[in-house]
PDB file of C-alpha atoms in Angstrom:
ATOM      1  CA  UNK O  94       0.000   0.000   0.000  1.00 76.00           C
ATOM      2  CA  UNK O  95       2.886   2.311   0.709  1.00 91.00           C
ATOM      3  CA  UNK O  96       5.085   3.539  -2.225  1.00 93.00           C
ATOM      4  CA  UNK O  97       8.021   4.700   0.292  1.00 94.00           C
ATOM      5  CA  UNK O  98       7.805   1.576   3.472  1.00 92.00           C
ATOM      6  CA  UNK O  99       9.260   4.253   5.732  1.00 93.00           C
ATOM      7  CA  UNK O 100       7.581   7.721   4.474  1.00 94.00           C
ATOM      8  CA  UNK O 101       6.041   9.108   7.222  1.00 93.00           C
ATOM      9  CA  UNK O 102       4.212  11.545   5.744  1.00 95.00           C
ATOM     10  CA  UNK O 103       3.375   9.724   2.324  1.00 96.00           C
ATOM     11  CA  UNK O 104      -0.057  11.109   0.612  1.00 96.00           C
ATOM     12  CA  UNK O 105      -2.339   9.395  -1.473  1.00 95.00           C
ATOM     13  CA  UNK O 106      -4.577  11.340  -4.152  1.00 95.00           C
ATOM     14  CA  UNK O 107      -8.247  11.055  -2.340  1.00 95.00           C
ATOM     15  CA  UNK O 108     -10.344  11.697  -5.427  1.00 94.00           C
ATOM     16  CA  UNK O 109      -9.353   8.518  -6.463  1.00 94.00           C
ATOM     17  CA  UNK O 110      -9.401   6.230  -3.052  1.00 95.00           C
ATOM     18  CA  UNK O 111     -11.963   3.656  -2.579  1.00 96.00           C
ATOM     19  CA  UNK O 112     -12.166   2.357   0.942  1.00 97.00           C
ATOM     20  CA  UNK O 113     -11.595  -1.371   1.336  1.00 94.00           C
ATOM     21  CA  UNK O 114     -14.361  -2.159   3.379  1.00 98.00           C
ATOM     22  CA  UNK O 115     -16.089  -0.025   6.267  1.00 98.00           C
ATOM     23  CA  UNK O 116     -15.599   0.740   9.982  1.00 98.00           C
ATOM     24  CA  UNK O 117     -17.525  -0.673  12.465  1.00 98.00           C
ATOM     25  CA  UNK O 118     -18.606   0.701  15.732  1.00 98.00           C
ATOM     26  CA  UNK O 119     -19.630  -0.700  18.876  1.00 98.00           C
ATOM     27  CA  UNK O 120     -20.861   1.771  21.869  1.00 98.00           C
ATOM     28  CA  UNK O 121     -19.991  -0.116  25.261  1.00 98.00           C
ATOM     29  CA  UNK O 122     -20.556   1.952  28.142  1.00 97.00           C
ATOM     30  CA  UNK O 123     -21.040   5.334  29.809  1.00 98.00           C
ATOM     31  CA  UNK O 124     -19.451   6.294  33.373  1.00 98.00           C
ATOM     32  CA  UNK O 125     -20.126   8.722  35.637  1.00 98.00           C
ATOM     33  CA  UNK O 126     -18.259  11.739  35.146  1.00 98.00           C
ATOM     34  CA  UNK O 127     -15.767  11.661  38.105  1.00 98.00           C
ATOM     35  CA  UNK O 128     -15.112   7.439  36.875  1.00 98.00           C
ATOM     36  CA  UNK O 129     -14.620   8.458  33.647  1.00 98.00           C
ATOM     37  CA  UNK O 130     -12.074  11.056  34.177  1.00 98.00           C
ATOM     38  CA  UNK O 131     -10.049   8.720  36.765  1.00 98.00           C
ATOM     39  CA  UNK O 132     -10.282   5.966  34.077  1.00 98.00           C
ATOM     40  CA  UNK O 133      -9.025   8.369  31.150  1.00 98.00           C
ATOM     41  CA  UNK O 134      -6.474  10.744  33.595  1.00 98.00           C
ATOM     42  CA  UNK O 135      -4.593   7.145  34.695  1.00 98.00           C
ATOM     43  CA  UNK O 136      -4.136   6.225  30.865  1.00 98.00           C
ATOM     44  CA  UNK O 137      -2.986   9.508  30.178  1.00 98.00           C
ATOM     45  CA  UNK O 138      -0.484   9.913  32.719  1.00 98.00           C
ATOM     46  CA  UNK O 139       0.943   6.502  31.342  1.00 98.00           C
ATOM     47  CA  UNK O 140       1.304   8.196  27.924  1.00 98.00           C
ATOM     48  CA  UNK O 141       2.631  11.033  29.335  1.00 97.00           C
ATOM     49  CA  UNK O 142       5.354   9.371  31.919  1.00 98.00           C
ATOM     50  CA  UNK O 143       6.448   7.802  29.108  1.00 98.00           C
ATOM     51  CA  UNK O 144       7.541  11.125  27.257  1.00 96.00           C
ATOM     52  CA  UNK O 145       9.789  12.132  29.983  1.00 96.00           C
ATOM     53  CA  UNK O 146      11.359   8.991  30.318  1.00 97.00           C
ATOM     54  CA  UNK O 147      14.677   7.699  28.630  1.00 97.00           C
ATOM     55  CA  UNK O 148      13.697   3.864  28.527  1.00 96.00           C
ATOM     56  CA  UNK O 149      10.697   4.741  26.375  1.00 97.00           C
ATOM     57  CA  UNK O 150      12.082   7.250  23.936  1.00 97.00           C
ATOM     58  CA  UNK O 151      15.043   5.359  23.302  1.00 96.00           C
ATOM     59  CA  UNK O 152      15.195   2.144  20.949  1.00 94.00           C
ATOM     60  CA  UNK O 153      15.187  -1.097  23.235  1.00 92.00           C
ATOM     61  CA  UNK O 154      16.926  -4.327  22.556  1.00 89.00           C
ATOM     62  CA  UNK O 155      14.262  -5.453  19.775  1.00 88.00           C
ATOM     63  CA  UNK O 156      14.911  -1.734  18.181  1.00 89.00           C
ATOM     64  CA  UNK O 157      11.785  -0.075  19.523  1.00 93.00           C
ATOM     65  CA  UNK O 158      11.046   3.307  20.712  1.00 96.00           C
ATOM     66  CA  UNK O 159       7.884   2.881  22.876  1.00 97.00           C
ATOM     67  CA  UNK O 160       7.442   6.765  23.129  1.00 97.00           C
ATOM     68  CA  UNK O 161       5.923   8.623  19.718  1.00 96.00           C
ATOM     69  CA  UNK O 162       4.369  10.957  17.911  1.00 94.00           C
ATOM     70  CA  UNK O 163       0.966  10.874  15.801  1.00 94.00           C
ATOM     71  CA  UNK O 164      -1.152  13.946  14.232  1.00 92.00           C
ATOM     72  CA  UNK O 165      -3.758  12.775  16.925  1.00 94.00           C
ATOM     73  CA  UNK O 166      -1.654  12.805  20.108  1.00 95.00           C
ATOM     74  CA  UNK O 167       1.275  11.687  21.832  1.00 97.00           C
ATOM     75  CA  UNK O 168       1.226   7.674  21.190  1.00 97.00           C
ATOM     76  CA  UNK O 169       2.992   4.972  23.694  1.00 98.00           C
ATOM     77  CA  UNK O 170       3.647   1.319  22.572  1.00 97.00           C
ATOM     78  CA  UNK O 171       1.892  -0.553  25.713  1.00 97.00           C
ATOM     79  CA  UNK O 172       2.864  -3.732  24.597  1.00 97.00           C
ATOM     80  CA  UNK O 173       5.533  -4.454  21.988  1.00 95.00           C
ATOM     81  CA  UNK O 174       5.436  -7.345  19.743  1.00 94.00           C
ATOM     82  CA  UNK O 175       7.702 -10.588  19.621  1.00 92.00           C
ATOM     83  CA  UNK O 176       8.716 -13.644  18.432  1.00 91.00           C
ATOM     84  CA  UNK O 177       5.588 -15.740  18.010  1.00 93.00           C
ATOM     85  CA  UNK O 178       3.715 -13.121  18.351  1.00 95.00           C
ATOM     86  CA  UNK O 179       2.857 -10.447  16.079  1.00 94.00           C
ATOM     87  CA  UNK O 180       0.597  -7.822  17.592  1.00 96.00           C
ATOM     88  CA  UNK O 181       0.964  -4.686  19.370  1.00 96.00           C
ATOM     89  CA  UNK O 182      -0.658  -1.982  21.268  1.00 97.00           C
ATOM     90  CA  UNK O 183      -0.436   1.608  22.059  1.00 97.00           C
ATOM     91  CA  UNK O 184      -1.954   4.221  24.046  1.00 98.00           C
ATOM     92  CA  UNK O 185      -2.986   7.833  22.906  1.00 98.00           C
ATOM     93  CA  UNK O 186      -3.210  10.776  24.662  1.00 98.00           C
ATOM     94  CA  UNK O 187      -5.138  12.861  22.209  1.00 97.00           C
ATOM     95  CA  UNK O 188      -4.453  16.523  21.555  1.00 96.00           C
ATOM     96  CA  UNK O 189      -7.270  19.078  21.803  1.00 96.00           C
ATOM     97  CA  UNK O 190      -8.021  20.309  18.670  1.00 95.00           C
ATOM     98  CA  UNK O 191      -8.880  24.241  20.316  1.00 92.00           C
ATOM     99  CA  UNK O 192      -5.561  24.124  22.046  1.00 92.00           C
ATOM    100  CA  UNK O 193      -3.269  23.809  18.243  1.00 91.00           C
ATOM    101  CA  UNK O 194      -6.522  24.991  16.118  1.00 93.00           C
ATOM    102  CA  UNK O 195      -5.448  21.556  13.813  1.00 93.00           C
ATOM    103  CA  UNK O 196      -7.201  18.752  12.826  1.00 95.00           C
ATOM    104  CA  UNK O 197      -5.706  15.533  12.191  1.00 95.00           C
ATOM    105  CA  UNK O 198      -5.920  14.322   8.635  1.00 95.00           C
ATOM    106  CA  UNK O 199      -7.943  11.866   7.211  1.00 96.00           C
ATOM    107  CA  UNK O 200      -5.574   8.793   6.882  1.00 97.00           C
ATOM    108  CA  UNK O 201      -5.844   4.839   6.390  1.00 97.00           C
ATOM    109  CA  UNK O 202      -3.485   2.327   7.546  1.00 96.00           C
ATOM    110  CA  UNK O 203      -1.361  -0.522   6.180  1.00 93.00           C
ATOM    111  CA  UNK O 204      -2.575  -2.985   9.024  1.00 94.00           C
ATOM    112  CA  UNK O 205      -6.305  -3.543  10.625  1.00 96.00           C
ATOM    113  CA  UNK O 206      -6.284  -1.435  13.877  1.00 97.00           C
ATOM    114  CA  UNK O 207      -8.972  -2.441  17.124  1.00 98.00           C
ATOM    115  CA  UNK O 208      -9.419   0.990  18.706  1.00 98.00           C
ATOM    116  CA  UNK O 209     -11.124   1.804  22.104  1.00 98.00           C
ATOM    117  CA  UNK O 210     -11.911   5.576  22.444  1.00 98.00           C
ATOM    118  CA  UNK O 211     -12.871   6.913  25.985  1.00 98.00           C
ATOM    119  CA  UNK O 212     -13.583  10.157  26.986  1.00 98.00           C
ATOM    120  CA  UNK O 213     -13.933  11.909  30.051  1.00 98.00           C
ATOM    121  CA  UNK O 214     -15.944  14.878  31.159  1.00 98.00           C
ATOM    122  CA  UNK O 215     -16.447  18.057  28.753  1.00 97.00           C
ATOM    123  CA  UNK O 216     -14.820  15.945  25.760  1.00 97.00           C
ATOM    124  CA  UNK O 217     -16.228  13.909  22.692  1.00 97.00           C
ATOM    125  CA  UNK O 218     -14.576  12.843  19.887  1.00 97.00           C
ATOM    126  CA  UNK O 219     -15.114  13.516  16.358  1.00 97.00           C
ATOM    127  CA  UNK O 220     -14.798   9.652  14.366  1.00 98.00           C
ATOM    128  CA  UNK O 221     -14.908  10.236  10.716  1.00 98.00           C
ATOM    129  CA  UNK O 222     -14.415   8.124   7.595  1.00 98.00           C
ATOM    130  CA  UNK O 223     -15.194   8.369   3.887  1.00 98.00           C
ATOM    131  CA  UNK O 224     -17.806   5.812   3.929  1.00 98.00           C
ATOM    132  CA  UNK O 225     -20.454   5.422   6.277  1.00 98.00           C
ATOM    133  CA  UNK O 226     -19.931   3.621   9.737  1.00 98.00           C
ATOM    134  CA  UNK O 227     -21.405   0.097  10.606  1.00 98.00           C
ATOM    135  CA  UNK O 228     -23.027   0.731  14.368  1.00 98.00           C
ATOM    136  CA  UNK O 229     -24.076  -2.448  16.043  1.00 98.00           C
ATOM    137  CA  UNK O 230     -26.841  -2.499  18.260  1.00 98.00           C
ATOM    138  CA  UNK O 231     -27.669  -5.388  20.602  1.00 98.00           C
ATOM    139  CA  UNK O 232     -31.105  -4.634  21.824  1.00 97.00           C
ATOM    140  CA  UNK O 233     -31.178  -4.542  25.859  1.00 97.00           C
ATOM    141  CA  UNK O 234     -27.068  -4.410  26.209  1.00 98.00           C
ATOM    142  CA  UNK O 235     -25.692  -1.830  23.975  1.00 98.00           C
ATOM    143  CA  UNK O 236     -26.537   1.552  26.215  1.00 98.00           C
ATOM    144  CA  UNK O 237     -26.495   4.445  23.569  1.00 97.00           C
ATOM    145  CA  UNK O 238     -25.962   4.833  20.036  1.00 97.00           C
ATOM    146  CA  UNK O 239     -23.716   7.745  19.177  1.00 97.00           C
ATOM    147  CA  UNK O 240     -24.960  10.690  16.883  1.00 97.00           C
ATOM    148  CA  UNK O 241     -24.162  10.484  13.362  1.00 97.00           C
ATOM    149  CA  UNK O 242     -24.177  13.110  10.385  1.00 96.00           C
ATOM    150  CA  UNK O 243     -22.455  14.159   7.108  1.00 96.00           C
ATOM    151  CA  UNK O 244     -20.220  16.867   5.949  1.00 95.00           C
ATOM    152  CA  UNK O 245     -18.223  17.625   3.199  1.00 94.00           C
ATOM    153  CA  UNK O 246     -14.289  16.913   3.430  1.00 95.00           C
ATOM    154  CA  UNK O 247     -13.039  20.091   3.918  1.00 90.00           C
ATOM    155  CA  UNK O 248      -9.574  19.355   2.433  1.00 84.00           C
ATOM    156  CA  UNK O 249     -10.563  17.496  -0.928  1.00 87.00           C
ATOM    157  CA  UNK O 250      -9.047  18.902  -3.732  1.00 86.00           C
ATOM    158  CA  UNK O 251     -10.977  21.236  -5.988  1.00 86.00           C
ATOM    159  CA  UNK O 252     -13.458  19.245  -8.264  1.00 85.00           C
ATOM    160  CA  UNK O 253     -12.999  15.980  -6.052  1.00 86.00           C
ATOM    161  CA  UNK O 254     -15.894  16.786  -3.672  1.00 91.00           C
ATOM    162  CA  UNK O 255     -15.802  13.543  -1.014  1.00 95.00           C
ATOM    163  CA  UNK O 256     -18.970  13.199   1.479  1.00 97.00           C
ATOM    164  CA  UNK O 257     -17.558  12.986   4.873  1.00 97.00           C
ATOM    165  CA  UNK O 258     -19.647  10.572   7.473  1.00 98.00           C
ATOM    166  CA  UNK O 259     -19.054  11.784  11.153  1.00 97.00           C
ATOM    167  CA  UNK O 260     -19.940   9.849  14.542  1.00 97.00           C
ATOM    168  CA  UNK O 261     -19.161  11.599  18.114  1.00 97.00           C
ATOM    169  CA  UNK O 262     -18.280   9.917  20.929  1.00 97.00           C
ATOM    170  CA  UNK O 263     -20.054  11.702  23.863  1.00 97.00           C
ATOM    171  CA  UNK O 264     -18.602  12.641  27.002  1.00 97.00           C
ATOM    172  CA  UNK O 265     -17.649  10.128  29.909  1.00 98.00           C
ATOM    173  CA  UNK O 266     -18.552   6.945  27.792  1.00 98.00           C
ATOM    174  CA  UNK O 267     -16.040   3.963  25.892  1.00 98.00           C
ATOM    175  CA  UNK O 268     -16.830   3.281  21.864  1.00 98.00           C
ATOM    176  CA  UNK O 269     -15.270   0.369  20.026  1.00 98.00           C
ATOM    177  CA  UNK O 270     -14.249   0.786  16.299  1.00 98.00           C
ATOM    178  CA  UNK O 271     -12.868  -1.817  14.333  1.00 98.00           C
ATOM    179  CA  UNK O 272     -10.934  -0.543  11.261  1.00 98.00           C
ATOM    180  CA  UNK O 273     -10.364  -2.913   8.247  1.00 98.00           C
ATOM    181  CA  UNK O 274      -6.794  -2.797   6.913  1.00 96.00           C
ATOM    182  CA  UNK O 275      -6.690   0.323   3.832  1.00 96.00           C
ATOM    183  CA  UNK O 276     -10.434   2.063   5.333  1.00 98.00           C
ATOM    184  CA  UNK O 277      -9.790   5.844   6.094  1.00 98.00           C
ATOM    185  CA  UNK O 278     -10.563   7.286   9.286  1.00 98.00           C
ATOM    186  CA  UNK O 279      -9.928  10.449  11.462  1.00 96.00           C
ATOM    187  CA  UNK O 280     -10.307  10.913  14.912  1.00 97.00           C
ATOM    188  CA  UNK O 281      -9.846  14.187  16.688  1.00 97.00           C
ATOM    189  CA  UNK O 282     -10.873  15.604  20.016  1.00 97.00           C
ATOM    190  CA  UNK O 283     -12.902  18.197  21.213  1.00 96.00           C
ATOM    191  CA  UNK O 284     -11.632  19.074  24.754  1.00 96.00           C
ATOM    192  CA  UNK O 285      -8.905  17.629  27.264  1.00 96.00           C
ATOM    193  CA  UNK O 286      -9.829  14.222  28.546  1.00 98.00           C
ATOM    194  CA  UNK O 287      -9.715  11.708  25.331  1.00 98.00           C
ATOM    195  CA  UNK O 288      -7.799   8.401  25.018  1.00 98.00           C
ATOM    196  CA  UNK O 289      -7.200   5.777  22.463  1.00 98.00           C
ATOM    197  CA  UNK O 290      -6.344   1.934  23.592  1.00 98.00           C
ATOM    198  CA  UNK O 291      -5.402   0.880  20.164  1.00 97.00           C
ATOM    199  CA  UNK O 292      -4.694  -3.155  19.394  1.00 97.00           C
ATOM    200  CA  UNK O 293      -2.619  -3.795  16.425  1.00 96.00           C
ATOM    201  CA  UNK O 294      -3.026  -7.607  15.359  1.00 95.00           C
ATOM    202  CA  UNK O 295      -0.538  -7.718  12.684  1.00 93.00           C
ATOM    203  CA  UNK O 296       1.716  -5.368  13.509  1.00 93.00           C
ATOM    204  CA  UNK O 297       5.122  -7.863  12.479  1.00 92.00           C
ATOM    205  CA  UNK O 298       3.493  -9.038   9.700  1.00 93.00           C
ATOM    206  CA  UNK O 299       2.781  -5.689   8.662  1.00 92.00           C
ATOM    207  CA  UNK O 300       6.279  -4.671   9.189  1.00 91.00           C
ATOM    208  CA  UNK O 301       7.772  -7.396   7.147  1.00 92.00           C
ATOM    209  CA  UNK O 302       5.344  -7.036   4.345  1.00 91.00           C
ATOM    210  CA  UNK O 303       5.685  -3.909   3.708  1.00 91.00           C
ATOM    211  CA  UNK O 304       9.283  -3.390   4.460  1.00 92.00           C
ATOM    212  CA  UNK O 305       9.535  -1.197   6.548  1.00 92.00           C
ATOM    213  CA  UNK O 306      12.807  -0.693   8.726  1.00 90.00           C
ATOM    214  CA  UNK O 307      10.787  -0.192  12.349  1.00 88.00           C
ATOM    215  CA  UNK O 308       7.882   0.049  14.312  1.00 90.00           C
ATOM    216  CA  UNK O 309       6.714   3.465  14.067  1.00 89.00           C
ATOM    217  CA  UNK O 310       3.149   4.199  14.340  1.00 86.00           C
ATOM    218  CA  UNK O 311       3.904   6.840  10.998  1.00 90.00           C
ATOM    219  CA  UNK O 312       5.267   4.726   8.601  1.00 92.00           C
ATOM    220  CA  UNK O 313       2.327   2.873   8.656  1.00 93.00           C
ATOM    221  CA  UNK O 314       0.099   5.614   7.790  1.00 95.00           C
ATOM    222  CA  UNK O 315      -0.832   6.620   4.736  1.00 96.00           C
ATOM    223  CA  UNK O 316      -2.679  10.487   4.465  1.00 96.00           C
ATOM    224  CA  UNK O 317      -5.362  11.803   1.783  1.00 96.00           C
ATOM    225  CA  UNK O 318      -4.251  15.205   2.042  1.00 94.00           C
ATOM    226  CA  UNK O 319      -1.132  17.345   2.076  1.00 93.00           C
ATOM    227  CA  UNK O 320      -1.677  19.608   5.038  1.00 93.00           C
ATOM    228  CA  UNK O 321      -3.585  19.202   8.210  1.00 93.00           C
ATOM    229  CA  UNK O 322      -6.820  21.168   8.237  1.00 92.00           C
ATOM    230  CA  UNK O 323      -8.032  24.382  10.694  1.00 94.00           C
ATOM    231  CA  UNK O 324     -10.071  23.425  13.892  1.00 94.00           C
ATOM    232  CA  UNK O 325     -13.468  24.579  12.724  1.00 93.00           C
ATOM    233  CA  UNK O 326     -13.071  21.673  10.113  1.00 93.00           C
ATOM    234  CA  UNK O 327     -13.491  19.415  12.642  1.00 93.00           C
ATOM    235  CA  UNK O 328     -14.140  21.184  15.772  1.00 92.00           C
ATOM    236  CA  UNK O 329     -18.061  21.905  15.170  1.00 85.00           C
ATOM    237  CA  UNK O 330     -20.777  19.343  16.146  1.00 85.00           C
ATOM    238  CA  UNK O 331     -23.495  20.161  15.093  1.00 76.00           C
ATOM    239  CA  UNK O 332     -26.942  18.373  16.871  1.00 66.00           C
TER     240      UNK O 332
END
């Protein structure tokens, strides 16, 4: 999928991307507010800690660097792969979009992802994608169903017009997506308390067959535009 295996900022032309298959969401619980923010402070602080600290931002004996960087937030490698067994998983402390008035881009990656987004009080999160997300409901368990709606992608070249489909996670709750291998997506945050557990299920396979020299949350990434967008662009939610 890559044309460079280590470009980290490598662009693909989005008038002509066709999404492999489609996200699916899964809502799984809401918290009260002063649980939630425990719950999404404590992963945080993890992410954080692990910025300062010279065992994380410096390569280990299998050549990792547990501590990085993503347009979304600050990213720590949880769990690092290894022989026999080929998946990962990080942690993301998401940025505010207010505080840098930037969006993340809308982006696909070279390997499925598992993602768990919580938030905690006075924060959602904007979940978008180029095709329309799969929410499951199972009647009597699932406890909400997030708010959906559609936009135009703000950063689609001129006579490429792309529909955008958005889904916010609301305050204090946990949503599941599951993200096929080559779908786009873009997540970005709207106020201080959001967090990503992200599983990675082929992350060495992914490595190898692509051929890329490391594990680096970037280089797997592949963007459909040049330049990350202003806040408003992703910052309004309209109900």
């Amino acid at each position: 999928m890559k044309v460079s295996a280590d470009a980290e900022n490598e662009v693909h032309d989005v008038a002509r991307f066709t999404d492999a298959a489609r996200c699916v969401v899964t809502p799984v619980l809401e918290l009260p507010a002063d649980a939630a923010l425990v719950v999404v402070g404590a992963f945080a602080r993890l992410v954080r800690n692990a910025k300062s600290s010279a065992a994380a931002t410096t390569p280990d004996g299998d050549g990792i660097v547990r501590s990085q960087t993503f347009e979304e937030g600050d990213v720590y490698m949880l769990e690092a792969p290894f022989d026999g067994f080929f998946a990962d998983r990080y942690l993301m402390d998401f940025y505010d979009v207010a505080e840098r008035d930037l969006c993340s881009r809308m982006h696909v990656h070279t390997g499925l992802r598992f993602v768990r987004m919580m938030t905690g009080p006075d924060t959602r999160i904007r979940v978008s994608s180029l095709s329309p997300f799969d929410v499951r409901n199972v009647p009597g368990v699932t406890p909400f169903l997030p708010r959906t709606f559609e936009d135009a992608l703000p950063d689609a070249p001129p006579g490429a017009a792309r529909t955008r489909y958005n889904l916010v996670v609301p305050p204090c709750s946990f949503v599941d997506v599951q993200i096929p291998r080559g779908v786009s997506h873009q997540f970005n945050a709207v106020g201080e308390h959001a967090v990503i557990d992200s599983v990675h299920p082929e992350e060495s396979i992914e490595i190898f067959r692509e051929r890329m020299s490391g594990f680096r949350m970037m280089a797997q990434t592949v963007f459909l535009a040049a330049e990350p967008p202003p806040a408003a662009s992703c910052s309004d939610l309209p109900e």
